[in-house]
Amino acid sequence: MQLYTAQSFAQRQSLVVTAQLQQAICLLQMPNAELSSFIESQSEENPFIELRLPPAPVPSAPLGKTAPEDWDRVAGLAADPGPSLYVHVAAEIARLGFDAPQAAAAQVFLDALEPWGWLGRPMEELAFRAGLSLEAAEALLARLQKIEPAGLFARTLAECLQLQAEEQGLLTPLFAAVLAHLPLLAAADLKGLCRACGCGMEDLKAVLRSLRGLNPKPGALFDAAPPPQRPPDLVVSRGAEGWRVDLNRSTLPSVVVRSDAAEGFARTAAPYVGERLSVAKWLARAVEHRNQTTLKIGAEVVRRQRGFLEEGLARMAPMTLREVADAVGVHESTVSRVSSGLMIATPQGTFPLKSFFTAALAAREGDTAGSAAAVRHRVRQLVQAESPDDPLSDDAIAKIISDEGVTLARRTVAKYREQLNIPSSVQRRRQAIVTGAL
């Protein structure tokens, strides 16, 4: 066997993902706020990069006029929601006149209070953390449960309702018996509840009417103000020429390349200056490319979803990433990245851009294919309009929608119903029975 060496040549194509290419890809899915933070971080490392933010919005627009290039100025004028649950209870504890050790123990209970007003920790744990015996902890809890509104610091649903019934003078022996058998009420087994409580149906209905007036989550009365909705990156409006989409200039940052600053560096720093200046110019181009790509994709989405813009979810058209990518002239992954991180404000509300990409469902010959989003909306409408005493089964909903032109299977209805957090027809009928008994 003879061994020898030889040289051969071959061509091979490959994509090299540079650090700058990775950054450009990340920029595509950054919302405006995140983009601002990124540019600011770059400016801290590069003396030739300057972050330019849009001017502060005008507090309000003149009556009858629309403020230019801004979004939902009224959101900043929301009424004061009042004290939070924590602040309210802390103030009430201070009024109880505890000494220092008792106040410290009460703080342990306060820290365990859930947003809906119940205790979120077992008594044994709270007693240990507060340095109390179980009996002393129970006595402290009894005092804390006197704080208004009644039902705070309850450990169970039954105890929460019991505290309110006591406060309102409703806690009769029959009322207490009903609270002791809440699982039967949850199952809508009213006859079984009558047997367990030893009462007739009319007496039970009277108790249930009183029970309905109680609040199972008294702490929810102190819900803090909801977090402000993230400003959109795209804004849709309707003008004389039809629908249009614009970048939300009120939150859109930009990059300023400080070329003049290079003159202040010594000649010995020329390599550093050239490299940093090149990075600054690249970042400015990358941000502009991000903006233009976002605008093109948003415009194509708006063009395809005119029905939704005019009539709402019922008219949302099926649309895929590939269709938009082919129309815009970019790769499908680019559309996916842009749509995954950005928000778009429309006359129907503000939505993630990705929510407009929804699959088409099979339609009968001659009918227009419906989108999954539109069908989910139709499922919700049918359930809201059904008779409480005779709720629609998944089969019945599937038949109605199929008769309307979109072929739909029962299992698909069940899947959409679960996505919408709608109980089954059996559960809805149980709820109707209990409600009807009240």
XYZ file of C-alpha atoms in Angstrom:
438
model
C 0.000 0.000 0.000
C 1.419 3.371 -1.066
C 0.767 6.544 0.942
C 0.910 10.021 -0.577
C -0.325 13.561 -0.037
C -2.417 15.625 -2.428
C -4.148 19.016 -2.584
C -7.728 19.588 -3.703
C -9.896 22.714 -4.112
C -13.643 23.047 -3.540
C -16.146 25.882 -3.174
C -18.583 26.006 -0.323
C -21.245 28.565 0.602
C -21.934 29.426 4.237
C -23.489 32.256 6.194
C -21.235 33.844 8.750
C -23.259 35.566 11.474
C -21.124 38.467 12.647
C -21.690 40.358 15.866
C -23.132 43.291 13.897
C -25.512 40.999 12.002
C -26.705 39.531 15.289
C -27.354 43.025 16.627
C -29.232 44.012 13.462
C -31.446 40.945 13.840
C -32.133 41.817 17.497
C -33.029 45.392 16.574
C -35.889 44.135 14.394
C -37.876 42.838 17.348
C -37.104 45.584 19.849
C -40.016 47.834 20.869
C -39.238 51.538 21.006
C -38.511 51.598 24.745
C -36.092 48.702 24.483
C -34.477 50.281 21.427
C -33.900 53.472 23.427
C -32.164 51.513 26.182
C -29.981 49.720 23.646
C -28.897 52.946 21.933
C -28.204 54.521 25.313
C -25.980 51.598 26.309
C -24.087 51.945 23.028
C -23.612 55.675 23.564
C -21.985 54.992 26.935
C -19.286 52.951 25.176
C -18.955 55.019 22.014
C -18.315 58.798 22.154
C -19.613 59.232 18.594
C -23.103 57.871 19.318
C -25.793 60.139 20.737
C -29.310 59.015 21.658
C -31.970 61.457 20.520
C -35.361 61.011 22.148
C -38.606 62.552 20.867
C -39.733 65.752 22.601
C -41.891 65.393 25.685
C -45.608 65.182 24.800
C -47.885 68.180 25.251
C -50.047 67.658 28.373
C -53.286 67.995 26.436
C -54.680 69.062 23.104
C -57.072 71.985 22.555
C -60.728 71.074 22.719
C -61.964 69.668 19.444
C -58.471 69.129 18.036
C -56.187 66.130 17.947
C -52.708 66.411 19.403
C -50.091 65.676 16.716
C -47.986 62.490 16.632
C -48.863 61.236 20.076
C -50.697 58.253 21.519
C -53.408 58.137 24.149
C -52.578 61.263 26.120
C -55.662 60.652 28.239
C -53.970 57.557 29.718
C -51.802 59.834 31.816
C -54.822 61.616 33.262
C -56.375 58.607 35.036
C -58.006 59.267 38.385
C -56.155 58.423 41.564
C -57.069 54.787 42.342
C -56.849 55.391 46.082
C -54.765 53.491 48.643
C -53.682 49.943 47.943
C -54.867 47.022 50.052
C -51.509 46.937 51.857
C -51.592 50.648 52.689
C -55.217 50.447 53.860
C -54.644 47.459 56.144
C -51.388 48.882 57.501
C -53.239 52.060 58.493
C -56.029 50.037 60.134
C -53.487 47.968 62.102
C -51.902 51.195 63.369
C -55.321 52.259 64.685
C -55.737 49.046 66.716
C -53.242 50.302 69.295
C -50.895 47.304 69.365
C -47.735 47.467 71.447
C -44.405 46.972 69.693
C -44.291 43.110 69.845
C -47.922 42.825 68.721
C -47.355 45.306 65.904
C -44.360 43.277 64.700
C -46.454 40.099 64.759
C -49.286 41.846 62.893
C -46.762 42.866 60.225
C -46.051 39.166 59.600
C -49.758 38.601 58.924
C -49.928 41.704 56.744
C -47.019 40.457 54.636
C -48.913 37.182 54.093
C -52.040 38.935 52.797
C -52.903 37.989 49.213
C -54.184 40.627 46.731
C -57.750 39.305 47.079
C -57.628 39.660 50.884
C -57.031 36.106 52.096
C -54.079 34.838 54.087
C -51.552 33.147 51.841
C -49.655 31.170 54.509
C -50.724 28.461 57.004
C -51.237 29.531 60.599
C -48.440 27.307 61.903
C -45.913 29.076 59.686
C -47.215 32.542 60.569
C -47.153 31.758 64.297
C -43.540 30.562 64.041
C -42.431 33.618 62.043
C -44.220 35.951 64.473
C -42.728 34.220 67.521
C -46.176 33.353 68.900
C -47.862 30.233 70.115
C -50.610 28.916 67.893
C -53.237 30.067 70.404
C -51.772 33.592 70.527
C -51.619 33.691 66.736
C -55.288 32.711 66.531
C -56.184 35.487 68.981
C -54.228 38.026 66.929
C -55.910 36.828 63.739
C -59.347 37.296 65.328
C -58.507 40.957 65.948
C -57.152 41.446 62.427
C -60.314 39.931 60.966
C -62.272 42.839 62.452
C -60.652 45.208 59.938
C -63.010 46.536 57.293
C -64.067 45.410 54.784
C -65.224 42.211 56.434
C -63.645 39.072 55.025
C -60.020 40.203 55.117
C -57.476 37.766 56.613
C -59.755 34.793 55.917
C -58.089 31.419 55.418
C -60.785 29.817 53.262
C -63.726 30.874 51.133
C -66.149 29.646 53.792
C -64.420 31.724 56.481
C -64.364 34.800 54.232
C -68.110 34.546 53.645
C -68.748 33.747 57.304
C -66.973 36.912 58.454
C -69.138 38.994 56.135
C -72.316 37.191 57.168
C -71.524 37.867 60.831
C -70.902 41.534 60.117
C -74.231 41.828 58.279
C -76.246 39.780 60.793
C -76.915 36.971 58.320
C -75.184 34.075 60.072
C -78.171 31.917 61.005
C -77.723 28.160 61.697
C -78.963 27.430 58.160
C -76.516 29.950 56.666
C -73.661 28.310 58.591
C -74.766 24.875 57.350
C -74.683 26.076 53.745
C -71.158 27.442 54.253
C -70.134 24.053 55.643
C -71.295 22.364 52.409
C -70.009 24.739 49.729
C -68.777 21.859 47.485
C -72.416 20.815 46.984
C -73.265 24.381 45.978
C -70.333 24.466 43.561
C -71.671 21.287 41.948
C -75.145 22.859 41.680
C -76.555 19.952 43.715
C -79.321 21.959 45.361
C -81.358 18.904 46.358
C -78.302 17.374 48.017
C -77.644 20.680 49.742
C -81.196 20.698 51.105
C -80.703 17.207 52.486
C -77.336 18.083 54.045
C -78.725 21.248 55.656
C -82.061 19.723 56.639
C -84.129 22.464 54.996
C -86.620 22.993 52.198
C -85.838 24.464 48.799
C -87.522 27.807 49.490
C -85.524 28.326 52.705
C -82.342 27.382 50.844
C -83.090 29.865 48.057
C -83.492 32.645 50.622
C -80.037 31.867 52.050
C -78.508 31.717 48.588
C -79.942 35.133 47.741
C -78.179 36.565 50.795
C -75.011 34.638 49.949
C -74.949 36.185 46.512
C -74.552 39.658 48.032
C -71.250 38.736 49.726
C -67.820 39.321 48.206
C -65.508 36.290 48.041
C -62.522 38.555 47.306
C -62.835 41.662 49.484
C -59.223 42.646 48.861
C -60.011 43.170 45.177
C -61.771 46.392 46.175
C -58.298 47.854 46.648
C -56.821 46.730 43.357
C -53.931 48.960 42.472
C -54.119 50.865 39.223
C -53.334 48.535 36.300
C -49.860 48.933 34.869
C -49.850 51.420 32.014
C -50.225 49.802 28.632
C -47.021 49.797 26.664
C -47.140 52.467 23.968
C -47.467 50.974 20.480
C -44.671 51.009 17.948
C -47.079 51.455 15.030
C -50.223 53.591 14.844
C -53.027 52.997 12.338
C -55.250 55.889 11.267
C -57.770 56.594 8.549
C -57.338 59.547 6.256
C -58.882 60.847 3.074
C -56.972 58.271 1.031
C -57.845 55.308 3.276
C -56.038 53.417 5.985
C -52.426 54.251 6.754
C -49.845 53.155 9.265
C -47.109 55.269 10.819
C -44.280 54.742 13.236
C -45.142 56.049 16.682
C -42.855 59.067 16.568
C -43.800 60.070 20.100
C -41.688 57.194 21.498
C -39.303 56.499 18.600
C -35.618 57.103 19.402
C -32.974 57.931 16.814
C -29.196 57.789 16.533
C -27.091 60.904 15.983
C -23.557 60.274 14.707
C -21.206 62.852 16.262
C -18.661 62.997 13.446
C -17.465 66.427 14.562
C -16.297 64.957 17.873
C -13.599 63.015 16.033
C -11.634 66.223 15.504
C -10.908 66.480 19.211
C -8.895 63.260 19.321
C -5.149 63.158 18.808
C -3.694 61.579 15.689
C -2.365 58.701 17.769
C -5.962 57.678 18.412
C -6.800 57.481 14.701
C -7.375 53.671 14.626
C -9.721 53.904 17.619
C -11.539 56.906 16.144
C -12.047 55.206 12.793
C -13.380 52.005 14.305
C -15.762 53.751 16.746
C -17.000 56.154 14.075
C -17.663 53.229 11.757
C -19.712 51.476 14.459
C -21.718 54.647 15.074
C -22.572 55.007 11.383
C -23.503 51.339 11.174
C -25.851 51.653 14.158
C -27.586 54.665 12.596
C -28.136 52.698 9.373
C -29.309 49.616 11.283
C -31.890 51.599 13.259
C -33.178 53.243 10.091
C -33.391 49.823 8.413
C -35.299 48.531 11.421
C -37.772 51.409 11.153
C -38.324 51.007 7.418
C -38.738 47.237 7.677
C -41.224 47.666 10.520
C -43.180 50.216 8.518
C -43.331 48.027 5.389
C -44.524 44.989 7.318
C -47.067 47.058 9.257
C -48.402 48.571 6.031
C -48.891 45.125 4.508
C -50.695 43.877 7.617
C -53.014 46.900 7.482
C -53.670 46.359 3.777
C -54.743 42.753 4.429
C -56.782 43.480 7.563
C -59.070 46.273 6.407
C -62.114 44.248 7.375
C -60.875 44.000 10.962
C -60.078 47.708 11.121
C -63.611 48.601 10.035
C -65.715 45.884 11.704
C -63.640 44.197 14.405
C -62.562 40.665 15.218
C -65.390 39.052 13.300
C -63.748 40.223 10.066
C -60.130 39.354 10.838
C -58.747 37.722 7.718
C -56.454 34.682 7.720
C -52.851 35.707 7.131
C -49.525 33.896 7.332
C -45.963 35.054 7.832
C -44.975 33.751 4.409
C -47.693 35.740 2.625
C -46.546 38.992 4.203
C -42.878 38.155 3.657
C -43.450 37.483 -0.069
C -45.439 40.702 -0.468
C -42.848 42.852 1.319
C -39.802 41.141 -0.160
C -38.115 39.962 3.038
C -37.457 36.582 4.606
C -40.220 34.923 6.597
C -38.006 34.955 9.712
C -37.758 38.759 9.445
C -41.542 39.090 9.563
C -41.616 36.713 12.527
C -39.046 38.760 14.450
C -40.745 42.091 13.777
C -44.209 40.832 14.670
C -43.115 39.059 17.856
C -41.993 42.145 19.759
C -44.011 45.103 18.486
C -47.436 46.571 19.298
C -49.831 48.255 16.877
C -52.606 50.707 17.816
C -55.795 50.429 15.741
C -59.332 51.840 15.995
C -60.288 48.447 17.473
C -57.657 48.630 20.224
C -53.944 48.035 20.703
C -52.652 44.551 19.889
C -49.392 42.655 19.500
C -48.570 42.660 15.803
C -48.260 38.871 15.908
C -51.957 38.511 16.801
C -52.884 39.379 13.210
C -51.201 36.257 11.889
C -53.856 33.606 12.137
C -54.505 30.406 10.224
C -57.284 29.951 7.674
C -60.022 27.420 8.350
C -61.621 25.319 5.659
C -64.693 26.852 4.025
C -67.486 25.478 1.879
C -67.254 25.994 -1.845
C -68.139 29.586 -2.684
C -67.601 30.859 0.874
C -64.678 32.934 2.102
C -62.271 31.124 4.402
C -62.456 32.386 7.969
C -59.517 33.001 10.284
C -59.027 31.170 13.548
C -59.237 34.496 15.415
C -62.576 35.350 13.795
C -63.970 31.915 14.610
C -62.865 32.194 18.247
C -64.692 35.522 18.363
C -67.806 33.845 16.933
C -67.608 31.086 19.568
C -67.568 33.738 22.290
C -70.552 35.514 20.723
C -72.607 32.307 20.567
C -71.894 31.462 24.212
C -72.762 34.990 25.351
C -76.089 34.826 23.477
C -77.103 31.300 24.554
C -79.942 30.514 26.934
C -78.455 29.984 30.416
C -80.873 27.114 31.033
C -79.935 25.382 27.781
C -76.268 26.151 26.963
C -74.880 25.189 23.572
C -72.768 22.051 23.393
C -69.520 22.026 21.424
C -71.286 19.976 18.736
C -74.064 22.571 18.477
C -71.562 25.441 18.194
C -69.597 23.555 15.536
C -72.794 22.993 13.506
C -73.866 26.656 13.708
C -70.485 27.920 12.539
C -70.253 25.255 9.843
C -73.708 26.271 8.565
C -72.390 29.844 8.377
C -69.728 28.740 5.911
C -66.650 27.705 7.904
C -66.156 23.970 8.376
C -65.459 23.345 12.050
C -65.023 20.171 14.092
C -66.259 19.703 17.637
C -62.730 19.202 18.989
C -61.717 22.528 17.421
C -64.565 24.264 19.247
C -63.418 22.648 22.498
C -59.864 23.877 21.894
C -61.013 27.432 21.152
C -63.349 27.416 24.143
C -60.461 26.465 26.439
C -58.303 29.205 24.924
C -61.089 31.680 25.724
C -61.451 30.338 29.306
C -65.079 29.404 28.644
C -66.376 26.501 30.792
C -67.997 23.477 29.181
C -71.751 23.404 28.581
C -72.177 21.173 31.640
C -70.334 23.659 33.841
C -72.240 26.588 32.376
C -75.540 24.864 33.089
C -74.514 24.260 36.695
C -73.725 27.933 37.061
C -77.112 28.796 35.581
C -78.882 26.490 38.040
C -77.192 28.166 41.019
C -77.833 31.636 39.623
C -81.459 30.774 38.920
C -81.899 29.541 42.470
C -80.797 32.899 43.792
